[in-house]
XYZ file of C-alpha atoms in Angstrom:
661
model
C -166.953 142.833 -0.027
C -166.548 139.332 1.135
C -162.793 138.657 1.974
C -162.353 136.189 -0.886
C -163.781 138.231 -3.322
C -160.983 139.826 -5.301
C -162.653 142.400 -7.885
C -162.016 141.720 -11.218
C -162.449 145.539 -12.698
C -163.927 148.847 -10.282
C -166.310 150.881 -12.644
C -165.508 154.269 -12.763
C -169.007 156.858 -13.107
C -168.817 159.756 -14.844
C -166.363 158.666 -18.113
C -168.460 158.934 -20.251
C -167.733 155.481 -21.505
C -170.587 152.610 -21.903
C -169.790 150.572 -18.870
C -166.079 151.961 -19.255
C -164.079 150.356 -16.665
C -160.603 149.858 -15.320
C -158.924 147.002 -15.770
C -156.363 145.491 -13.282
C -154.358 142.761 -15.992
C -152.474 139.830 -14.109
C -148.887 141.771 -14.704
C -150.366 144.447 -12.598
C -150.895 146.675 -15.805
C -153.608 149.014 -15.650
C -156.337 148.654 -18.765
C -159.579 151.021 -19.718
C -161.973 148.831 -21.434
C -164.939 149.281 -22.661
C -165.954 145.966 -21.655
C -168.207 145.171 -18.566
C -165.702 141.840 -16.844
C -167.208 137.978 -17.576
C -168.850 138.148 -14.104
C -170.464 141.050 -13.770
C -173.304 140.057 -15.930
C -176.346 138.515 -15.505
C -177.527 134.850 -16.877
C -181.597 134.529 -17.843
C -182.701 131.672 -19.632
C -186.413 130.601 -20.398
C -184.738 127.179 -21.249
C -185.657 127.406 -24.369
C -182.522 131.676 -25.432
C -180.595 132.717 -23.183
C -179.507 136.416 -22.537
C -176.732 138.325 -20.919
C -177.211 141.416 -18.660
C -174.229 143.785 -17.888
C -174.287 145.820 -14.978
C -175.579 148.824 -17.095
C -178.498 147.307 -18.037
C -177.627 146.308 -21.580
C -178.656 143.059 -22.899
C -175.376 142.184 -24.633
C -175.993 138.420 -25.602
C -178.768 136.685 -26.248
C -179.962 134.038 -29.543
C -182.735 133.274 -30.749
C -185.115 131.208 -31.253
C -182.010 129.340 -29.854
C -179.553 129.733 -27.915
C -176.902 128.522 -30.246
C -178.988 130.286 -32.957
C -176.897 133.541 -34.408
C -177.174 136.412 -31.921
C -179.601 139.834 -32.168
C -177.591 141.486 -29.063
C -173.713 140.456 -29.971
C -172.092 143.367 -28.107
C -170.409 141.095 -25.440
C -168.297 139.894 -28.736
C -168.208 142.900 -30.036
C -169.107 146.796 -29.602
C -171.794 147.508 -32.541
C -173.223 143.528 -32.575
C -176.252 144.896 -30.560
C -177.723 146.095 -27.430
C -181.194 146.138 -25.699
C -180.904 148.740 -22.478
C -183.714 149.964 -20.516
C -182.462 152.746 -17.485
C -181.891 155.964 -16.370
C -181.088 158.504 -19.289
C -177.792 159.519 -17.584
C -176.654 157.059 -14.922
C -175.113 154.303 -15.841
C -173.664 152.411 -12.880
C -176.549 150.067 -10.462
C -176.958 151.356 -6.268
C -177.171 147.148 -6.844
C -178.358 143.645 -8.724
C -179.802 140.851 -7.426
C -182.123 137.957 -8.389
C -185.448 137.442 -6.749
C -184.887 134.886 -4.433
C -185.083 130.980 -5.819
C -185.529 132.701 -9.934
C -184.175 133.945 -12.536
C -185.659 136.598 -12.274
C -183.009 139.450 -12.465
C -183.240 142.796 -10.039
C -181.672 146.237 -10.897
C -181.927 148.725 -8.076
C -180.567 152.884 -10.051
C -180.357 155.906 -7.281
C -179.427 158.925 -9.879
C -180.154 163.017 -7.951
C -183.181 163.371 -8.417
C -185.152 159.874 -7.547
C -184.281 155.892 -7.510
C -185.431 152.741 -10.303
C -186.148 149.807 -10.136
C -185.857 147.271 -12.919
C -187.189 143.750 -13.473
C -185.475 141.371 -16.050
C -186.652 138.047 -16.946
C -187.625 136.044 -19.834
C -190.590 135.413 -20.012
C -192.154 131.658 -18.815
C -195.685 130.085 -18.922
C -198.748 127.556 -19.157
C -197.861 124.892 -21.806
C -198.867 126.027 -25.136
C -199.534 122.922 -27.534
C -203.175 122.658 -26.000
C -204.341 121.860 -29.564
C -201.766 121.556 -31.603
C -198.876 119.751 -31.513
C -194.896 121.308 -30.393
C -192.887 120.852 -33.549
C -189.404 120.705 -31.494
C -190.480 119.389 -27.798
C -188.985 115.660 -27.654
C -189.815 115.091 -23.884
C -192.154 114.722 -22.153
C -194.507 117.822 -21.455
C -194.634 119.620 -18.765
C -197.443 122.099 -17.391
C -195.013 124.926 -18.720
C -193.586 126.489 -21.111
C -191.106 129.425 -22.845
C -192.980 132.115 -24.342
C -191.066 133.911 -26.550
C -190.815 137.152 -24.755
C -187.737 139.332 -22.922
C -189.674 141.664 -20.557
C -188.729 144.588 -18.118
C -190.520 146.746 -16.021
C -189.635 149.734 -14.276
C -191.086 151.155 -10.923
C -190.251 154.371 -10.161
C -189.932 153.911 -6.162
C -188.997 157.926 -4.688
C -187.966 160.628 -6.765
C -188.460 161.016 -10.717
C -185.883 159.144 -13.032
C -186.037 160.228 -16.340
C -185.801 157.257 -18.640
C -184.308 156.072 -21.892
C -184.971 153.024 -24.159
C -182.147 151.636 -26.811
C -183.037 148.597 -28.385
C -180.285 148.441 -31.299
C -181.171 144.349 -32.594
C -177.755 143.307 -34.950
C -179.151 140.515 -37.150
C -176.928 137.390 -37.960
C -173.902 137.967 -35.474
C -173.228 141.543 -35.798
C -173.796 141.233 -39.336
C -177.145 142.463 -40.539
C -178.852 145.387 -39.062
C -182.024 145.699 -38.136
C -185.214 148.024 -40.496
C -187.936 148.893 -37.401
C -191.475 149.693 -38.502
C -195.145 150.899 -36.549
C -197.350 147.339 -35.772
C -200.947 148.412 -35.291
C -202.196 152.398 -34.280
C -200.169 154.203 -31.948
C -196.266 155.184 -30.895
C -196.373 151.985 -28.818
C -195.656 148.592 -30.878
C -193.038 148.085 -33.850
C -191.338 145.001 -35.565
C -187.561 144.830 -36.553
C -186.266 142.577 -39.478
C -183.331 142.667 -41.971
C -182.625 141.135 -46.025
C -182.316 137.778 -45.325
C -183.941 136.478 -42.276
C -186.166 135.190 -40.798
C -186.668 136.006 -37.080
C -189.199 138.836 -36.349
C -188.252 140.968 -33.631
C -191.621 142.284 -31.609
C -191.266 145.422 -28.989
C -193.893 146.844 -26.904
C -194.198 148.956 -24.825
C -196.522 151.568 -22.336
C -193.570 153.808 -23.909
C -194.019 155.882 -27.440
C -191.751 154.309 -29.245
C -189.489 155.904 -31.743
C -186.725 155.390 -34.416
C -183.436 156.250 -34.980
C -181.596 154.269 -37.986
C -181.830 150.354 -36.424
C -181.874 151.918 -32.877
C -186.165 151.939 -31.596
C -185.391 153.927 -28.412
C -188.147 155.394 -25.886
C -187.774 158.628 -23.654
C -190.736 159.050 -20.391
C -189.517 161.646 -16.656
C -191.072 158.703 -14.334
C -192.027 160.631 -10.963
C -192.318 158.697 -7.605
C -195.202 155.019 -7.878
C -195.360 155.015 -11.688
C -194.312 151.983 -13.916
C -193.731 151.552 -17.268
C -192.681 148.123 -19.352
C -190.618 146.837 -22.594
C -191.576 143.704 -23.842
C -190.020 141.535 -26.666
C -191.718 138.948 -29.087
C -190.362 136.699 -31.319
C -192.997 134.342 -31.625
C -196.611 133.712 -31.962
C -196.908 133.762 -28.810
C -198.051 137.581 -27.750
C -196.426 139.667 -25.456
C -197.891 141.855 -23.176
C -200.824 144.480 -23.602
C -199.960 146.514 -20.717
C -198.157 146.781 -17.554
C -200.514 145.161 -14.979
C -200.310 141.755 -17.616
C -196.142 142.544 -17.482
C -196.113 142.661 -14.006
C -199.115 139.331 -13.406
C -196.609 137.722 -15.437
C -193.519 138.366 -14.232
C -195.361 136.942 -10.975
C -196.174 133.649 -12.456
C -192.297 132.798 -14.258
C -191.136 133.698 -10.638
C -193.213 131.564 -8.873
C -192.234 128.696 -11.343
C -188.992 129.177 -10.945
C -189.631 128.979 -7.090
C -192.141 125.680 -7.401
C -189.528 124.616 -9.084
C -186.185 124.660 -7.183
C -188.757 123.301 -4.232
C -188.449 120.238 -5.976
C -185.018 120.185 -4.681
C -183.690 118.781 -1.486
C -181.060 121.337 -0.492
C -179.143 120.640 3.400
C -180.199 123.396 5.283
C -175.780 124.646 5.558
C -175.036 127.684 4.954
C -173.670 126.828 1.518
C -177.401 126.112 0.649
C -177.874 129.448 -1.300
C -174.929 127.955 -3.666
C -176.302 124.754 -4.876
C -179.575 126.925 -5.292
C -178.391 129.239 -7.522
C -175.796 126.232 -9.495
C -179.383 124.440 -9.765
C -181.026 127.527 -11.272
C -178.317 127.805 -13.306
C -178.104 124.177 -14.696
C -181.488 123.630 -15.166
C -181.048 127.361 -17.503
C -178.691 126.216 -19.540
C -180.367 123.183 -20.159
C -182.953 122.969 -23.489
C -186.147 121.843 -22.712
C -187.854 120.679 -26.060
C -184.852 118.005 -25.996
C -183.134 117.661 -22.044
C -179.859 119.107 -24.159
C -177.695 120.723 -21.642
C -175.428 123.387 -22.963
C -172.051 123.380 -21.861
C -171.939 127.732 -21.181
C -174.331 130.514 -22.770
C -172.045 131.963 -24.865
C -168.962 130.989 -27.737
C -165.550 133.267 -27.424
C -165.220 134.469 -24.171
C -160.894 134.287 -24.042
C -159.669 131.589 -21.025
C -156.901 134.435 -22.164
C -156.956 137.861 -22.131
C -156.838 139.247 -25.130
C -154.717 135.510 -27.006
C -156.934 133.496 -29.440
C -158.210 130.659 -26.664
C -161.461 131.422 -27.612
C -164.313 128.654 -27.992
C -168.086 127.797 -29.193
C -170.232 125.986 -26.270
C -173.356 125.476 -26.542
C -173.351 122.651 -26.828
C -173.587 119.617 -25.473
C -170.329 117.320 -24.798
C -170.780 114.078 -23.094
C -168.776 113.736 -20.869
C -170.452 116.604 -18.463
C -173.668 113.547 -18.752
C -172.207 111.999 -15.543
C -171.343 114.604 -13.120
C -174.894 116.235 -14.862
C -176.492 113.168 -13.862
C -174.452 112.807 -10.871
C -175.431 116.711 -9.668
C -179.009 116.661 -10.992
C -179.688 113.071 -8.387
C -178.186 114.080 -5.534
C -180.039 117.703 -5.428
C -183.557 116.204 -6.271
C -184.304 116.820 -10.236
C -184.784 113.436 -10.993
C -187.207 114.035 -13.222
C -184.071 116.867 -14.886
C -181.878 113.859 -14.995
C -184.453 111.334 -16.272
C -184.029 114.226 -19.749
C -181.313 114.546 -19.801
C -180.334 111.210 -19.300
C -182.638 110.092 -22.894
C -181.095 112.887 -24.789
C -178.122 111.455 -24.346
C -179.992 107.607 -25.869
C -180.896 109.752 -27.899
C -178.855 110.448 -29.318
C -177.155 107.541 -28.538
C -179.751 104.987 -30.571
C -179.401 107.955 -33.381
C -175.551 107.127 -34.114
C -176.500 103.745 -34.170
C -173.600 103.369 -30.965
C -170.859 105.808 -33.243
C -170.329 108.702 -30.592
C -168.316 112.062 -31.305
C -167.797 113.490 -27.959
C -170.009 116.659 -28.002
C -173.229 117.306 -30.213
C -176.049 119.966 -30.739
C -178.615 120.660 -28.575
C -180.684 119.161 -31.348
C -178.762 116.209 -31.431
C -176.878 117.619 -34.842
C -173.837 115.938 -35.775
C -171.602 118.371 -37.652
C -171.069 121.248 -35.994
C -168.588 123.320 -38.411
C -165.908 125.540 -35.865
C -166.337 129.069 -38.165
C -163.979 132.580 -37.565
C -166.766 135.774 -37.313
C -164.386 137.486 -38.657
C -165.709 141.166 -38.745
C -166.146 140.352 -34.605
C -163.637 142.351 -32.953
C -164.271 140.373 -29.821
C -164.353 140.334 -26.161
C -161.075 143.166 -25.170
C -160.359 142.835 -29.038
C -159.611 138.340 -28.167
C -160.029 137.027 -31.551
C -160.739 134.756 -33.440
C -164.430 135.007 -32.609
C -165.299 131.546 -33.892
C -168.673 129.707 -33.625
C -168.963 126.009 -34.985
C -166.358 123.900 -31.934
C -163.671 122.009 -34.530
C -163.368 119.564 -31.745
C -166.376 117.893 -32.310
C -164.911 115.595 -34.782
C -161.867 114.389 -32.961
C -161.034 110.922 -31.157
C -161.538 111.098 -27.206
C -161.248 108.051 -25.661
C -163.030 109.485 -22.011
C -166.791 108.940 -24.473
C -167.164 105.610 -23.765
C -166.849 105.550 -19.913
C -168.782 109.577 -19.951
C -172.191 107.170 -21.647
C -171.093 103.883 -19.668
C -171.148 105.589 -15.917
C -174.409 107.836 -16.974
C -176.470 104.039 -18.004
C -175.238 103.286 -15.151
C -175.782 106.226 -12.977
C -179.322 106.005 -14.170
C -180.183 101.664 -13.803
C -179.253 102.303 -9.500
C -181.630 105.607 -9.396
C -184.519 103.584 -11.409
C -183.495 100.500 -10.883
C -184.472 99.607 -14.661
C -181.595 100.150 -17.917
C -184.616 100.215 -20.735
C -184.134 98.078 -23.606
C -183.562 99.195 -26.615
C -180.213 100.695 -24.521
C -178.416 97.498 -24.487
C -177.482 97.020 -27.934
C -175.497 100.604 -28.513
C -174.295 99.548 -24.935
C -172.908 96.949 -26.161
C -171.442 98.791 -28.774
C -169.839 101.383 -25.777
C -167.882 99.235 -25.104
C -167.108 97.009 -27.532
C -165.340 99.914 -28.610
C -163.565 100.517 -25.830
C -162.366 97.220 -26.388
C -161.117 98.084 -29.446
C -159.191 101.116 -29.424
C -157.785 101.719 -25.613
C -154.038 100.883 -26.367
C -154.791 103.895 -28.426
C -153.163 107.486 -28.520
C -155.268 110.272 -28.691
C -156.258 113.865 -27.830
C -157.545 113.311 -24.106
C -160.503 115.977 -21.878
C -159.091 119.017 -22.863
C -158.970 117.946 -26.569
C -155.612 118.994 -26.910
C -155.206 120.111 -30.948
C -151.255 118.821 -30.709
C -150.317 115.852 -31.260
C -152.592 112.600 -29.326
C -151.116 111.337 -26.275
C -152.118 107.898 -24.291
C -153.839 110.098 -21.848
C -154.040 108.640 -18.164
C -157.550 110.247 -17.929
C -158.821 108.808 -21.494
C -157.206 105.014 -19.938
C -159.162 106.001 -16.411
C -162.207 106.876 -18.612
C -162.493 103.444 -20.818
C -161.874 101.245 -17.921
C -164.666 102.479 -16.397
C -166.501 101.863 -19.794
C -165.708 97.973 -18.969
C -166.369 98.129 -15.072
C -169.164 99.989 -16.291
C -170.431 97.769 -19.246
C -169.359 94.883 -16.675
C -171.860 95.480 -13.765
C -174.535 96.119 -16.450
C -173.986 93.006 -17.871
C -174.677 91.534 -13.934
C -177.667 93.086 -13.848
C -178.865 91.449 -17.081
C -177.982 88.378 -15.691
C -175.126 88.073 -18.814
C -172.343 86.607 -17.327
C -170.282 85.511 -19.930
C -170.076 89.141 -20.836
C -169.780 90.848 -17.376
C -166.423 88.424 -17.373
C -164.461 89.299 -20.584
C -165.566 92.444 -19.322
C -164.399 93.009 -15.813
C -160.975 90.814 -17.756
C -159.883 94.152 -19.804
C -161.037 96.685 -16.992
C -158.393 94.173 -15.317
C -155.790 95.168 -17.902
C -156.871 98.307 -19.093
C -156.380 98.490 -14.586
C -153.104 96.789 -14.819
C -152.562 98.931 -17.858
C -152.077 101.952 -16.311
C -150.362 101.064 -13.280
C -148.000 99.342 -14.636
C -147.398 102.734 -17.742
C -148.779 106.610 -15.932
C -146.585 106.642 -12.266
C -143.776 108.485 -12.048
C -140.891 107.679 -10.159
C -142.381 108.402 -6.087
C -145.826 107.395 -7.460
C -148.170 109.949 -8.411
C -150.130 109.699 -11.554
C -148.672 111.518 -14.873
C -151.255 113.597 -17.949
C -149.801 110.824 -20.086
C -147.697 107.829 -20.531
C -144.360 109.505 -22.064
C -144.221 112.221 -19.143
C -144.342 113.380 -15.435
C -145.954 116.199 -16.171
C -148.888 116.151 -13.387
C -152.475 116.931 -15.187
C -155.813 117.700 -12.961
C -157.910 114.673 -15.134
C -156.718 112.487 -13.090
C -158.061 114.090 -9.899
C -161.186 111.898 -11.206
C -160.027 108.609 -10.908
C -160.923 109.020 -6.742
C -164.118 110.110 -7.873
C -165.065 107.295 -9.993
C -163.967 104.734 -8.007
C -160.182 103.512 -10.246
C -158.815 102.887 -6.912
C -159.449 103.094 -2.793
C -159.246 106.513 -1.699
C -156.876 105.406 0.954
C -154.271 104.099 -1.396
C -151.343 105.488 -1.224
C -150.562 106.682 -5.209
C -154.488 108.617 -4.788
C -153.210 109.460 -1.899
C -149.848 110.799 -3.682
C -151.732 112.286 -6.572
C -154.556 114.403 -5.272
C -151.827 116.574 -2.394
C -149.069 116.785 -5.485
C -152.122 118.107 -7.614
C -152.428 120.514 -4.307
C -149.230 121.416 -3.873
C -147.818 121.929 -7.585
C -150.249 122.106 -9.911
C -151.833 125.393 -7.789
C -150.896 129.272 -8.476
C -152.528 131.320 -5.281
C -153.356 127.739 -4.023
C -156.119 128.128 -7.188
C -156.110 124.037 -9.489
C -154.904 125.096 -13.645
C -155.645 122.148 -15.774
C -152.236 121.405 -17.455
C -148.886 123.814 -17.585
C -149.292 125.359 -20.962
C -145.228 125.288 -21.182
C -144.666 121.821 -20.666
C -147.792 120.689 -23.119
C -148.125 121.217 -26.773
C -151.621 121.525 -26.808
C -151.815 123.521 -30.058
C -152.667 127.197 -29.262
C -150.205 129.991 -27.803
C -150.638 132.064 -24.369
C -151.912 131.810 -21.021
C -155.241 130.896 -19.085
C -156.469 130.770 -15.768
C -156.769 128.633 -12.841
C -159.489 125.733 -14.141
C -162.697 126.315 -11.380
C -163.638 122.965 -12.086
C -160.446 121.760 -11.891
C -160.131 123.519 -8.484
C -163.708 122.833 -6.804
C -162.143 118.271 -8.128
C -159.649 118.697 -5.601
C -161.856 120.155 -3.219
C -163.711 116.195 -3.774
C -160.870 114.412 -3.825
C -159.184 115.757 -0.330
C -162.560 114.628 1.516
C -162.127 111.347 -0.241
C -158.437 110.799 1.213
C -159.119 112.370 4.430
C -157.813 115.837 4.321
C -161.300 117.277 5.203
C -160.100 120.325 6.826
C -158.311 121.589 3.595
C -161.360 120.744 1.421
C -163.699 122.422 3.690
C -160.733 125.578 3.369
C -160.694 124.884 -0.150
C -164.199 125.342 -0.490
C -164.599 128.591 1.296
C -162.823 129.971 -1.656
C -163.580 129.036 -3.800
C -166.874 129.421 -3.345
C -165.739 133.743 -2.278
C -164.455 134.262 -5.535
C -168.237 133.250 -6.917
C -169.255 136.674 -9.083
C -171.743 139.021 -7.194
C -174.706 137.132 -8.257
C -172.901 133.659 -7.477
C -172.121 132.901 -11.433
C -169.066 131.080 -12.075
C -167.284 130.624 -15.781
C -164.821 128.934 -16.967
C -161.076 130.033 -15.611
C -160.286 132.634 -12.691
C -157.233 134.541 -12.741
C -155.277 133.614 -9.175
C -153.868 137.204 -8.902
C -156.988 138.779 -9.725
C -159.941 137.037 -8.857
C -161.108 137.701 -12.129
C -163.852 134.787 -14.190
C -162.593 134.490 -17.509
C -163.995 132.050 -20.668
C -167.223 131.108 -21.866
C -170.123 132.125 -18.758
C -171.734 131.021 -17.484
C -169.761 127.869 -17.296
C -172.558 124.115 -16.146
C -169.454 121.954 -16.296
C -168.166 124.778 -13.220
C -172.074 124.670 -11.563
C -171.850 120.713 -11.601
C -168.634 120.613 -9.974
C -169.422 122.852 -7.228
C -172.926 120.376 -6.238
C -170.010 118.078 -6.203
C -167.194 119.784 -4.206
C -169.711 121.148 -1.956
C -171.922 118.276 -0.950
C -168.764 116.075 -0.158
C -167.567 118.061 2.126
C -171.234 119.442 3.682
C -171.786 115.442 3.996
C -167.724 114.590 4.471
C -168.903 117.369 7.960
C -172.040 115.891 8.727
C -170.007 112.393 9.311
C -167.653 113.377 11.504
C -169.781 114.995 13.489
C -172.176 112.390 13.587
C -169.016 109.556 14.684
C -168.330 112.599 17.648
C -171.584 112.573 18.542
C -171.761 109.158 19.237
C -168.022 109.047 20.617
C -169.059 111.671 23.172
C -172.432 109.250 23.559
C -170.214 106.384 24.491
C -167.563 107.733 26.836
C -170.845 109.501 28.466
C -171.951 105.879 29.146
C -168.986 104.583 29.844
C -168.227 106.661 32.726
C -172.382 106.113 34.139
């Protein structure tokens, strides 16, 4: 175990309960749970559908046909809401788990008294399907590949004998509607499942003999050394594999696809390279290929506070993610994905005629009505379970800056500004001019009273600053001068009203409380990194807004966010601190914090939204795109700073050597 990776929980072999573990809560009490730790889930994706797989081999979260659709396997939110397991009949704890290097193929090794088996799980991707028709969902340029809409699980016995068991019990519509199974075709190797009132039909294909126990399809077989088997769950017109050889061939095709995709990236030759690669794969997996959108996370309602009410649906695209998304993708050389995401933003902005919300559905949906699913007990009892997100209609003034900064980044990378976007961008700048003096609910979407949040004012400045630069590129001197004048006014207003007595930027104009969002100031170039106000702010947050060295968004006891309970440290904020420390020249401190944060990664190098700094337990929705974007930013900051330092040391030694000749 890494010295930086505290256990979030410990499994108890032989307990007789599915995924039973012991949790060490922050108050040091011990509580049992039937839910695996969030960090122990594996993440699968075909860029249309996602799935989370528990260490036991259970698929405990999967929504079809899209990643924001109602779940068919939802036991991560209620143990009776659907599950799909394949593995040893009497063993729940695997010997090891990993991704096949450079892929989204999960490999789980199982050791029993009698032998060993290896299970590989993957959401299949194949060649482009629409050669003789047109896709009704894809709005981005066709590629050479496409989602197969098949969850494939293959098993190989490598030693001895192992009794292997399959259980598939989908419960449609977020755990409301149980399935009815029927055989399809001759024999016992293919079956379909459907629930009343649903259009989705699942098809289970296997070389095992399938039987039914009420709403559950089940199979059991004794595997001996050299034996193989497969099970494929499909939900569209694209056929599943018919036998093991075809299943293996399609798994290999998918694995090679992921490896070839990763090969297009530009990763430094550095010990932290694997974290960058896994983050890139995760971000790709969280993207919705038909439109180019990216969800903030694959899940809904995984709690930010254990057992608490801070439970949100993150299966949507936030405008504020756009700048970080484009920065991360361009940095790692994934220009095609950056282009797709940029044009998703452009499509939304054009459809809305520039009147942008803070978030949208993955197909550009504007109305994301929030509902509570009272029939679900929630992860470890955390309720309410929510779908939709009521923050979609909040006023958050950072949206204009996020969009303008995204367009500016794209324009610099392409040396081209699409003509059709200019009227929309003008509307964004004009909205920022019209509203920057007003209070809002801030980057953290507080449900308390609106405030004059420093980060919101800063992003309004970004909107005007980037707008002025884009106007210069278009030779629109009048707008460039006018917008720059307003940008200077906003800048002065922030410096006059957001500083406390010691010269540190605060959360909002009427407080001396700190907020991690102001760590973005040196990253968006609000002030030079060597400005004493920036340096003082970064160090104040590092020293005063941290728990065990990890950064809080704000202190909940000092900020009216409209909610009860505590929350963990926000991992994105800790990575922001790494980047900010590099910016102000605190490289050793930045490197140490980055190393610590990487040590908190899950066993599969994934991150949730938050980390309990005392137990190391991951909290919130999983895996979290924003965290992985901030990781890329922070790691590249440290690596580049180290390279510059080593280069300067080399040049200094070279000059000294020449001087001594």
